[in-house]
XYZ file of C-alpha atoms in Angstrom:
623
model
C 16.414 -45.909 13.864
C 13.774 -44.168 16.406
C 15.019 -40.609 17.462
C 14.180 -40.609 21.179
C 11.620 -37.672 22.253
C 14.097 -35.249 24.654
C 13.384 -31.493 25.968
C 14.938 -28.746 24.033
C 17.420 -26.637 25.616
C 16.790 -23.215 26.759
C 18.811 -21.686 24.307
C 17.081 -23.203 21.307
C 13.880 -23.138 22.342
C 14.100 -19.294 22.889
C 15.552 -19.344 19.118
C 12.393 -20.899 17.902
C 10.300 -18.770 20.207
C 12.261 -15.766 18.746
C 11.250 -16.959 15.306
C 7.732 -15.969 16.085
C 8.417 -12.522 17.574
C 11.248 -10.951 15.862
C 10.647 -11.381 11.967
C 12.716 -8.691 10.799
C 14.368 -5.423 12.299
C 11.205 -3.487 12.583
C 9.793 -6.419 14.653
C 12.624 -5.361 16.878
C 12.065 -1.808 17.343
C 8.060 -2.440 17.384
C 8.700 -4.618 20.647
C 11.358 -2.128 22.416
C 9.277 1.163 21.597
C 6.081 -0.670 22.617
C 8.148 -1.483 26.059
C 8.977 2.297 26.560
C 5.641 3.544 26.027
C 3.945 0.832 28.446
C 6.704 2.219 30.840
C 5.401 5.685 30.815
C 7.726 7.129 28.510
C 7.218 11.035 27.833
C 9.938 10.690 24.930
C 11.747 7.763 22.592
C 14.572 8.070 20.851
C 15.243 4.716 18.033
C 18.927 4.961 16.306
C 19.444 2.631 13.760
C 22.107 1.340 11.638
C 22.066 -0.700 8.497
C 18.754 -0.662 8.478
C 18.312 -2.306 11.629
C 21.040 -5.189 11.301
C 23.750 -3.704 12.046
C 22.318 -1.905 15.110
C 18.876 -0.493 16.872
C 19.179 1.663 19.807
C 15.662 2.296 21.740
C 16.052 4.976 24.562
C 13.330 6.051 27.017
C 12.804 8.292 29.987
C 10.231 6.021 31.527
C 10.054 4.029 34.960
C 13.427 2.094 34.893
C 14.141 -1.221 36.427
C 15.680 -2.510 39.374
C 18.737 -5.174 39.356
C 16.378 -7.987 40.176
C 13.827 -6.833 37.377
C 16.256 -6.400 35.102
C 17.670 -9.776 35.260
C 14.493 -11.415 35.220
C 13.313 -9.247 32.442
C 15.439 -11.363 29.815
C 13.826 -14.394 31.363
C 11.086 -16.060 29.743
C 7.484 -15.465 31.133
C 8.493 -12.510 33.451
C 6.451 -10.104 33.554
C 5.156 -7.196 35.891
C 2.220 -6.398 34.007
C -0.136 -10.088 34.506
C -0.623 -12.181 37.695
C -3.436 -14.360 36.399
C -5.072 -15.776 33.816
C -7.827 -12.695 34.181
C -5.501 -10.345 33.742
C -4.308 -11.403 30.380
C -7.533 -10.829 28.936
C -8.168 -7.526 30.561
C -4.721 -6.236 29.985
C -4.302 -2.865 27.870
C -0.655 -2.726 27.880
C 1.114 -3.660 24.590
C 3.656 -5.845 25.187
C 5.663 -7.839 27.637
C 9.204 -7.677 28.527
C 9.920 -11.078 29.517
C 7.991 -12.380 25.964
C 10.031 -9.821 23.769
C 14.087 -9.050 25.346
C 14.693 -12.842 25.777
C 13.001 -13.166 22.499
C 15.207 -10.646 20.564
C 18.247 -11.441 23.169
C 18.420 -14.913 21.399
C 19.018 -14.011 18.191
C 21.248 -10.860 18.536
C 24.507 -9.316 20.982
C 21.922 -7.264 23.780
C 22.680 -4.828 26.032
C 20.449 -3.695 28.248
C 20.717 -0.315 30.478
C 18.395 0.603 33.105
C 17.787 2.402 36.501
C 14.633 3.137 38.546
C 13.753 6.500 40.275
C 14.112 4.560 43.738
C 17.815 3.856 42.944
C 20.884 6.058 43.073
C 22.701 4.208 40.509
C 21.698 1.859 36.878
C 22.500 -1.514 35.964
C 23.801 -2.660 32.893
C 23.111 -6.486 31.409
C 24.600 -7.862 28.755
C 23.014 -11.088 26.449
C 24.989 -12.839 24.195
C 22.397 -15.729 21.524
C 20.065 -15.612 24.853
C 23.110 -16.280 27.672
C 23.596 -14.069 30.065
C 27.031 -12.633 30.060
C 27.817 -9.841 32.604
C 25.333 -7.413 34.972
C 27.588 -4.352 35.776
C 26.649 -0.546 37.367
C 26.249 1.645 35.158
C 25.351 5.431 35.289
C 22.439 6.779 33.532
C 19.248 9.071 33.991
C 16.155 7.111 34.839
C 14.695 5.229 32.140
C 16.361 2.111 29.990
C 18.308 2.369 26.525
C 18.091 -1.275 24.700
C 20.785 -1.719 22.377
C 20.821 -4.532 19.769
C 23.541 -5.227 17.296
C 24.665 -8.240 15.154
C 20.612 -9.128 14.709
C 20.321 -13.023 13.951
C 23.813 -13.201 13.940
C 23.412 -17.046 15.054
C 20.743 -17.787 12.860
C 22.236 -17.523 9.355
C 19.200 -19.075 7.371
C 16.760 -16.154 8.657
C 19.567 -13.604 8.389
C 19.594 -14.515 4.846
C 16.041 -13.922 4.336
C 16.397 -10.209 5.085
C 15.943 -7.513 2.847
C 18.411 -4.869 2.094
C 18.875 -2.331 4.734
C 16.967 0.279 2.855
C 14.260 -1.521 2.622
C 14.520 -3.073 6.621
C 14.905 1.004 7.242
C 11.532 1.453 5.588
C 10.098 -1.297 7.511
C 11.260 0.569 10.564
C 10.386 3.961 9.487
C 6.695 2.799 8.845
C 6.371 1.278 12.133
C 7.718 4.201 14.351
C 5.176 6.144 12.459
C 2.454 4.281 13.516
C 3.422 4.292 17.136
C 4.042 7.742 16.640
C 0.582 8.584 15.050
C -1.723 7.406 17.995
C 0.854 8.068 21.054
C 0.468 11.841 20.468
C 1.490 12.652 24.022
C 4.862 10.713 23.539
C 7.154 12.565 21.772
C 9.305 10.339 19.318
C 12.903 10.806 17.411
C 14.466 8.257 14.806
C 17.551 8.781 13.149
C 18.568 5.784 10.462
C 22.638 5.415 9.781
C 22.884 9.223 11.903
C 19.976 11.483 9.008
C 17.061 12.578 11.301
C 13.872 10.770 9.269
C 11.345 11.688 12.139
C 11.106 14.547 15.300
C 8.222 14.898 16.753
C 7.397 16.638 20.381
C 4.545 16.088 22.273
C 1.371 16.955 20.997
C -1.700 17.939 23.257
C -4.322 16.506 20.652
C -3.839 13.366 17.996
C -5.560 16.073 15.569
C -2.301 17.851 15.539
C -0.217 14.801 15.552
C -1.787 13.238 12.568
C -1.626 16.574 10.935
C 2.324 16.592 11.596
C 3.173 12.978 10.334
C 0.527 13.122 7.343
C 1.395 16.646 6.079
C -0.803 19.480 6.257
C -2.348 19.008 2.849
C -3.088 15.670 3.109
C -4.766 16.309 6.148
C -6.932 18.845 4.377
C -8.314 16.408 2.273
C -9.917 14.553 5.764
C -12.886 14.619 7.128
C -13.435 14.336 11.245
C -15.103 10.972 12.579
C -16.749 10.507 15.630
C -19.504 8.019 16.687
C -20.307 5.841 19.438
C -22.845 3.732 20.722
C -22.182 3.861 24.804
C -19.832 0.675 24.317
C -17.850 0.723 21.629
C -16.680 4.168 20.114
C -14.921 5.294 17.173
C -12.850 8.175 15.929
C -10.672 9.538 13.720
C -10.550 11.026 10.184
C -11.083 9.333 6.763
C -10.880 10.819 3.130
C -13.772 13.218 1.390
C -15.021 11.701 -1.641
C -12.883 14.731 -3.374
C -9.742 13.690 -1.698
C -9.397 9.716 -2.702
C -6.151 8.847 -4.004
C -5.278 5.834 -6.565
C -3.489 3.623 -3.427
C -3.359 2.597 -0.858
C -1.420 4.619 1.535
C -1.910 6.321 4.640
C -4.522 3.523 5.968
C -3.881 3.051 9.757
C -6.243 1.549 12.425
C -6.041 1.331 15.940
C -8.078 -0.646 18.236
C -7.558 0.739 21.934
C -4.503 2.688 20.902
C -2.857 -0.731 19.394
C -1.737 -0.440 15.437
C -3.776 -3.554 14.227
C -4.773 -4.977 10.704
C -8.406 -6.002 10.203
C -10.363 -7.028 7.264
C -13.564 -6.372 9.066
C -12.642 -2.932 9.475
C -11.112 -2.189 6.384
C -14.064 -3.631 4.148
C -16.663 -1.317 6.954
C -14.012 1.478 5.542
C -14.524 0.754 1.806
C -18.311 -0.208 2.449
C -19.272 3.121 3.771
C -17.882 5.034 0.335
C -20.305 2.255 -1.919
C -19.634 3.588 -6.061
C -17.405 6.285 -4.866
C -14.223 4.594 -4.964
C -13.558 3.502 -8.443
C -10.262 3.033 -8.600
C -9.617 5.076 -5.883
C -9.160 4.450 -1.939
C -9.704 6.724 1.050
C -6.850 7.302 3.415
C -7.768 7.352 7.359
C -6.844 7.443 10.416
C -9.294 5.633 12.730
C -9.109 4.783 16.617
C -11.655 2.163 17.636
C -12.479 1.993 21.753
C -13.757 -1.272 23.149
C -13.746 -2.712 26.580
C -10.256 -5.329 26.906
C -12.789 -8.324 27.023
C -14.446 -7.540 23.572
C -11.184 -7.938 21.904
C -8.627 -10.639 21.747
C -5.464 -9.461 20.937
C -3.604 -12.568 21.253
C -4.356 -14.010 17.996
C -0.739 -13.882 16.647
C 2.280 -13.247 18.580
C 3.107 -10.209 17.084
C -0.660 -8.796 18.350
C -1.129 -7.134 14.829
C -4.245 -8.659 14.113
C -6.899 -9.422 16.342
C -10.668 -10.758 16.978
C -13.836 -8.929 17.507
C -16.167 -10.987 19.738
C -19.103 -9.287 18.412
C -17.826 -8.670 14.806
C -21.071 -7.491 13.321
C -21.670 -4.408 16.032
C -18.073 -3.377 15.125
C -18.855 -3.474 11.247
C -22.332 -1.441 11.575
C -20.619 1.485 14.051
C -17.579 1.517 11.626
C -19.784 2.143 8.582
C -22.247 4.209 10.013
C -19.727 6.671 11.301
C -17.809 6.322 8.140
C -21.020 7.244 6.657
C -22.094 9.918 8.609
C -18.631 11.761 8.034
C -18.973 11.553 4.256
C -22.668 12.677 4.848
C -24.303 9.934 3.748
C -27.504 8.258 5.336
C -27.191 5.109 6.605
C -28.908 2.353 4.482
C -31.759 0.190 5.228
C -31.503 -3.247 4.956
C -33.242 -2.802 1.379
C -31.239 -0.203 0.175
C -28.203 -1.871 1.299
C -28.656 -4.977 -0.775
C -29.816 -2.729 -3.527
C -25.857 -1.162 -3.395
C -24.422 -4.536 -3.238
C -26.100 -5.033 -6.291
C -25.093 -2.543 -8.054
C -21.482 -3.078 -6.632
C -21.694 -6.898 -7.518
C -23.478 -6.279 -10.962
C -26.130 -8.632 -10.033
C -30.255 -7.911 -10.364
C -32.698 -8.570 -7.662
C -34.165 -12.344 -7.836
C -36.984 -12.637 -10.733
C -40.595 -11.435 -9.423
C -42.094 -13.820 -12.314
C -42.726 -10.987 -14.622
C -42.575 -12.170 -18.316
C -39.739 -10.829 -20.719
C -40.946 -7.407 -22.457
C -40.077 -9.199 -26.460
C -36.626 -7.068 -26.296
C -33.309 -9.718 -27.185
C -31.764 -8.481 -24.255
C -34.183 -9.665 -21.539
C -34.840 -12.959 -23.561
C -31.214 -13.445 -23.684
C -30.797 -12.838 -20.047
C -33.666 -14.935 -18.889
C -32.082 -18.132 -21.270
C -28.889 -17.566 -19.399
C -30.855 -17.551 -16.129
C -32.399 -20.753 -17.628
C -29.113 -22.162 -18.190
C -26.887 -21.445 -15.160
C -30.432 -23.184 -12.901
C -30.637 -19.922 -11.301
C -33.148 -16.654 -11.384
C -30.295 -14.272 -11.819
C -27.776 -12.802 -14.015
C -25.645 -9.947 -15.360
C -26.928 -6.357 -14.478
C -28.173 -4.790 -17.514
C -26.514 -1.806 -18.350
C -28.805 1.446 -17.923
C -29.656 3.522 -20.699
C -27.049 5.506 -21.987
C -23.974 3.970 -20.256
C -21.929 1.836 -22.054
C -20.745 2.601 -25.540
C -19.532 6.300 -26.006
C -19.778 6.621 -29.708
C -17.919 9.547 -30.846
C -19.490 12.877 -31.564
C -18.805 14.123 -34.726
C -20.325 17.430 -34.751
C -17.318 18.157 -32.058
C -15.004 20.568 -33.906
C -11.589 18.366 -34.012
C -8.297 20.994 -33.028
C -5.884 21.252 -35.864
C -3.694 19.284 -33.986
C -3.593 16.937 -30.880
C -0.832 16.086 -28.847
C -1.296 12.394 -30.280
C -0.313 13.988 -33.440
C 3.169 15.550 -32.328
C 3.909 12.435 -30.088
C 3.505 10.607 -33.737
C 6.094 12.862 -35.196
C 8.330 12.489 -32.244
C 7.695 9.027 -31.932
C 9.357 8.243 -35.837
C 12.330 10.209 -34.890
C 12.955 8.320 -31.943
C 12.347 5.132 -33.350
C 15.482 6.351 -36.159
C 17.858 6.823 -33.358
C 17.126 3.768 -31.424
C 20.257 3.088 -30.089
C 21.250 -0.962 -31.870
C 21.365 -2.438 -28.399
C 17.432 -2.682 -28.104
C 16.755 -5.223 -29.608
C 12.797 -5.955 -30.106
C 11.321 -9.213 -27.293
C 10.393 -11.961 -29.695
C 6.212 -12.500 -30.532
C 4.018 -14.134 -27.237
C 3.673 -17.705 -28.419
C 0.252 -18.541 -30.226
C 0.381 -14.639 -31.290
C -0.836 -13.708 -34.808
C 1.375 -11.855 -37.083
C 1.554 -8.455 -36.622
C 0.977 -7.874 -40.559
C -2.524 -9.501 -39.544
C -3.301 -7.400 -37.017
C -2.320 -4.361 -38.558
C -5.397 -1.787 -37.749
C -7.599 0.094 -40.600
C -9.980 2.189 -38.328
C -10.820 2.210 -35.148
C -14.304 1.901 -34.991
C -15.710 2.929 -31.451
C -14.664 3.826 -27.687
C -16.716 1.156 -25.118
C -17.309 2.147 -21.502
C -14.030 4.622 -22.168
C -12.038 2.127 -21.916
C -12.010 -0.321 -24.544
C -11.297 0.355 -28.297
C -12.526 -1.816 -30.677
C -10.537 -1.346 -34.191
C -11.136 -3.021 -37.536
C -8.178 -5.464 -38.859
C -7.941 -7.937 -41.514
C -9.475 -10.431 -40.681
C -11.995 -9.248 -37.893
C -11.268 -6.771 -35.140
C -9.462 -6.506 -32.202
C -11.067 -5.469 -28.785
C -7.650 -3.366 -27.245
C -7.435 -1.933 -23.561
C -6.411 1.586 -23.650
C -4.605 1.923 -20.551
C -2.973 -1.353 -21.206
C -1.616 -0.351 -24.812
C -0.824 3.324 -23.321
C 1.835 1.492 -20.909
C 3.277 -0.441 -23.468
C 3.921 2.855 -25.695
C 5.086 4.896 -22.653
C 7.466 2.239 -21.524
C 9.084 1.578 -24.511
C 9.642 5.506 -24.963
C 11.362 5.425 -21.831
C 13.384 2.499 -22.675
C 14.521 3.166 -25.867
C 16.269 6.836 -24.332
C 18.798 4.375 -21.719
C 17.892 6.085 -19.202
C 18.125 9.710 -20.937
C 14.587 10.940 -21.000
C 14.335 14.749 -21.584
C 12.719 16.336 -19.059
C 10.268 19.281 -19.203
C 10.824 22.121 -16.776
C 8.028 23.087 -15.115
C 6.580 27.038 -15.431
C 5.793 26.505 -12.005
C 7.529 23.718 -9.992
C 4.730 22.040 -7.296
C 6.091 20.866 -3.687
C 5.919 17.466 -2.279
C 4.729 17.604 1.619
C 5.267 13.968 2.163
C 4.986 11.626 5.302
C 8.270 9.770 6.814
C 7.552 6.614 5.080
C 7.429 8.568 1.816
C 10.238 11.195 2.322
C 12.511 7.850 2.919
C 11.132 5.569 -0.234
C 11.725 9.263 -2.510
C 15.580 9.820 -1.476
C 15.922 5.649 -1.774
C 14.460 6.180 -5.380
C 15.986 9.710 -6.752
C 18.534 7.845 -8.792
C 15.704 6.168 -10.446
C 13.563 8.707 -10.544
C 16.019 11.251 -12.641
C 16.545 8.734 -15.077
C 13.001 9.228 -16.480
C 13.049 12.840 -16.756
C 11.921 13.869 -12.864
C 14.104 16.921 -11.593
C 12.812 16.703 -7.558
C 15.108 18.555 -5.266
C 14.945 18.314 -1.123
C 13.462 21.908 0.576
C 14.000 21.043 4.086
C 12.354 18.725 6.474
C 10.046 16.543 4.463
C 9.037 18.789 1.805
C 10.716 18.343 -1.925
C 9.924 20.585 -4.704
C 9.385 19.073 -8.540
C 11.239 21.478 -10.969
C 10.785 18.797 -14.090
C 8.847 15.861 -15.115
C 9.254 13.599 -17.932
C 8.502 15.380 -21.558
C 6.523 12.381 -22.663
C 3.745 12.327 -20.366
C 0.845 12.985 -22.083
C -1.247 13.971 -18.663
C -0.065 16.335 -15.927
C 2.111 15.388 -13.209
C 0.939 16.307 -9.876
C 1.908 16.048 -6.174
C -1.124 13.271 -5.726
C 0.617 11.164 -9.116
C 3.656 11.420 -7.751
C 2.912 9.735 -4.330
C 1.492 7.155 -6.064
C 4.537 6.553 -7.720
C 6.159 6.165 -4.395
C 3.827 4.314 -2.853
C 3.814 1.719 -5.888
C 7.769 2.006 -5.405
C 7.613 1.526 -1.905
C 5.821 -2.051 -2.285
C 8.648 -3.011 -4.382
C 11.864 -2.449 -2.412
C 15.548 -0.688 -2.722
C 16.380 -3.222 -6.232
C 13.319 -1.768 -8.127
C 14.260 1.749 -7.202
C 17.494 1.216 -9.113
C 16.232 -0.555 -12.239
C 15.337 1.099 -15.017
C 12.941 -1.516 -16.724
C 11.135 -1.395 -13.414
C 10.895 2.261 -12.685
C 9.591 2.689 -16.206
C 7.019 0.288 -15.841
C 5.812 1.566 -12.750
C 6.002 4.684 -14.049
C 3.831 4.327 -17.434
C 1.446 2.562 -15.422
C 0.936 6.046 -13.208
C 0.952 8.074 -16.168
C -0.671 6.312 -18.401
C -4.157 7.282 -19.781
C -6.885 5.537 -17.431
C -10.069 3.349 -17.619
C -12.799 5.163 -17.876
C -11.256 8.345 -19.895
C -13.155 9.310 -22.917
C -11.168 9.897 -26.245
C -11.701 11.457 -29.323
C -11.789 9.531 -32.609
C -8.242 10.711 -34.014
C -6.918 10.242 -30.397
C -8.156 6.549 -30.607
C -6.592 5.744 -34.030
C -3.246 7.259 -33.324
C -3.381 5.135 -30.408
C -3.939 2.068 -32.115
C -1.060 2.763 -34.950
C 1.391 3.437 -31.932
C 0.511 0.673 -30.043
C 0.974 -1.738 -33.030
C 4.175 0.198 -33.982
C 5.491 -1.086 -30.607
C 8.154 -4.071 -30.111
C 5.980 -6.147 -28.056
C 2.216 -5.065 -28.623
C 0.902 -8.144 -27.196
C 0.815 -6.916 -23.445
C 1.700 -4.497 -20.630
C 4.809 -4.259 -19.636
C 3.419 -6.062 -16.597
C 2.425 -8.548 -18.571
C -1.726 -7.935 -18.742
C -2.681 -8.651 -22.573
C -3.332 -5.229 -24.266
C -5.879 -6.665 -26.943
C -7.942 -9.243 -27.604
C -8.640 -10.935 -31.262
C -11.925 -11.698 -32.489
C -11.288 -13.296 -36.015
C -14.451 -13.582 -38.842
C -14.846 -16.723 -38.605
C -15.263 -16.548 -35.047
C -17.816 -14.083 -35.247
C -19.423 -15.894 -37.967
C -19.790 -19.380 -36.061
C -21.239 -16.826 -32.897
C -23.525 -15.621 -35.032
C -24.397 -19.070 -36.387
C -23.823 -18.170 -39.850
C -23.097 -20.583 -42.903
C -21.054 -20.406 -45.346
C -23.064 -17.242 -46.524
């Protein structure tokens, strides 16, 4: 049977319009605090309970509304800010009331309290699933308070989608930071389930406001950015080479004072550093100016990402000033493609010079040959590559390696019964075959390539480093000594971080961390676990809570998790040399392991070349 085609009611087609505009609780208190500042707030105050689902209370001191605005406000497509279709394009402001209170007014219990400057008295509406239920007087100082409680309480499939409200409170936390960050003459409070998270006053520069919300160390680290080019301008502040950190936090862009998200930006960010990065990544804070008709912000409802109309002029002033901060020229077109060669790992095209008789270039050149293209692999220069060890280096009488060893047997004796070892990867030789004689060599400091049975196994250090660490951790329940520190190190963090750290201190002392709060934002770090092999500093552990962060409230609380996270961060790296014993005692722990086969992530830690293998490479017979 044909359904006939009929128009939706009001009520449900704000719901699905809602769907689009309020995602989650932060998408809530983005709309309302973007509302108050495009009302000339001087301060906002956001309450929030449950992490938003319960209830979010946005407060303002801006212009107020009328009776008649404020009952059209909850109305679809009201709006005093656009007339025509010109004005949408040239409009700075950030939001619209009639596209975000019906919105969030259909999905939640709203209250709305208001009152102009030109009126004695305020006005008080109430919304009910996007129905109108009573407009009353109400006292209050000029300005408007939105409250919202009971958030999707008529749409139980998206209420169901929503996080816990730690991790909603996160959400909310990181967005009221970046309001707060760029609307430095808007002083902001948030207070999440009554515990002040954030209280800042108005600031006369963004140099001191970005300095408040980052910390004062972290903003240390930055380095000032300013360029222009009579249209477009940028400013800001992004990391010094010295000062990159292994994640990505601390990133924000605006374009004309709107938060946004931008791959074109973010690789003219990345671009401008070339080999410096590593495994590293800048943090910044970068404001990007642009007449309204250059830009269009309507891409999504939400207006977090947007379009460039001339993309490429906004990628070259990006990197250039990028560039120029970090004191680095700007590259001609030559030099450029010769750094995205080296950052690719691909040569220049062939200039039809002949191979110089060494295997290497013949060997590249047949590859060339056989791909139907001039090109191939970078060779590696001279010297890079293999770091065979140096004997004549006097070897100390006794490593670290060698008392984790000791340790290590003693541990493995006490195992409490209940760990029980995970059961061999399918396909995965017996461990009796693999069981290491030497290990033969360190490549790029990173690899280790050891001598077995039957052939040799090629084994990634950081990869079998995690594996040993987060067994260690495993195998103590959740009892990991820790080792005071001589002298305990502070943590300045930012909002975002100060809330992930008290989410995850439960975790967190279960591997051996001792972190106590010292007012405000700042912690101090009395103890760290005793087996990590490298030192613990304020920049390791902020990666630790950014990696945390990423993975929600549940992850915070499990122990498997946290130690995997964990041995990841402390875990020896790519690219750190080792000595010969170090290597070896490695290896033996590593294969001493329950589950040597992989990362506790899952990333294989080795792989097997058999003789046979190497023989039929090698095209050998049965010599």
């Amino acid at each position: 049977m044909r359904n006939p085609v009929e128009v939706l009611s009001e009520e449900v087609a704000n719901q699905i319009a809602a769907g689009e505009v309020v995602e989650r609780p932060a998408s809530v208190v983005k709309e309302l605090v973007e509302n108050a500042i495009d009302a000339g707030a001087r301060t906002v105050v956001v309450d929030v309970r449950m992490g938003g689902l319960g209830a979010i209370r946005v407060s303002d001191d801006g212009v107020g509304m009328t009776r008649q605005d404020l009952e059209l406000a909850v109305r679809r497509h009201a709006t005093s800010k656009i007339r025509a279709i010109d004005d949408l394009l040239r409009s700075e402001a950030l939001g619209f009331r009639g596209e975000a209170l019906p919105s969030i007014g259909a999905v939640s219990r709203l209250r709305i309290t208001t009152r102009a400057d030109e009126e004695e008295a305020g006005w008080s509406e109430v919304v009910v699933g996007g129905r109108t239920e009573d407009v009353t007087g109400a006292g209050r100082a000029v300005g408007t308070t939105v409250e919202v409680h009971d958030l999707f309480f008529n749409t139980p499939a998206r209420l169901k989608f929503q996080r816990s409200p730690r991790t909603e409170a996160r959400r909310i936390v990181e967005e009221v930071t970046r309001q707060a960050l760029i609307r430095h003459e808007v002083g902001f409070r948030l207070t999440i389930d009554g515990r002040a998270v954030l209280n800042v006053s108005r600031a006369d520069r963004l140099e001191d406001r970005v300095r408040d919300l980052l910390g004062k160390k972290a903003f240390e680290g930055l380095l000032p950015v300013t360029s222009g080019d009579g249209r477009f301008r940028v400013d800001g502040w992004v990391s010094a080479v010295g000062s990159l950190v292994r994640s990505r936090r601390n990133q924000y862009l605006f374009v004309n004072r709107r938060s946004i998200q931008s791959r074109l930006l973010l690789h003219a960010i990345y671009a401008a550093y070339e080999t410096s990065l590593r495994d590293r990544h800048p943090e910044f804070v970068l404001v990007l100016e642009l007449p309204a008709t250059e830009i269009d912000v309507n891409v999504h409802p939400a207006k977090r990402e947007v379009r460039f109309r001339e993309e490429q002029a906004v990628h070259r002033l990006v990197e250039a000033a990028v560039r120029q901060a970090l004191g680095r020229p700007t590259p001609s077109a030559t030099r450029m493609y010769e750094s995205v060669t080296r950052r690719t790992g691909w040569p220049r095209p062939p200039q039809g010079r002949r191979p110089d008789g060494s295997a290497i270039e013949w060997l590249e050149l047949a590859r060339g040959r056989e791909a139907g293209e001039g090109e191939g692999p970078v060779e590696a220069e001279a010297g890079a590559g293999t770091a065979v060890p140096d004997t004549r280096r006097e070897v100390p009488q006794k490593s670290f390696w060698d008392e984790e060893a000791s340790r290590q047997a003693v541990v493995r004796e006490e195992a409490p019964r209940g760990f029980r070892p995970s059961a061999p990867e399918a396909g995965a030789p017996p461990l009796e075959e693999l069981a290491p004689q030497i290990a033969l060599w360190q490549l790029h400091d990173t690899f280790i390539f050891a001598q077995v049975r039957d052939g040799c196994v090629i084994i990634d250090q950081h990869a079998a480093h995690e594996r040993i660490l987060y067994e260690e951790i495993l195998e103590q329940q959740g009892n990991v000594p820790s080792q005071q520190l001589l002298f305990p190190f502070t943590l300045e963090l930012s909002p975002v971080e100060a809330q992930v750290l008290e989410n995850s201190l439960p975790g967190l002392s279960q591997i051996g961390f001792v972190i106590r709060p010292f007012g405000g934002r700042t912690f101090v770090v009395e103890a760290v676990p005793a087996m990590s092999h490298s030192s613990i500093d304020a920049e390791k552990v902020k990666d630790l809570l950014a990696e945390l962060g990423q993975h929600g409230r549940a992850v915070m609380h499990d122990l498997e998790e946290v130690a995997a996270i964990f041995a990841c961060k402390a875990a020896i790296k790519a690219g750190q040399p080792l000595k010969l014993e170090e290597m070896n005692a490695l290896v033996d722990k590593l294969f001493a392991t329950r589950s040597p086969y992989c990362c506790p992530h899952g990333r294989p830690t080795m792989i097997r070349l058999t003789r046979s293998e190497l023989a039929r490479r090698f095209e050998r017979g049965g010599d």
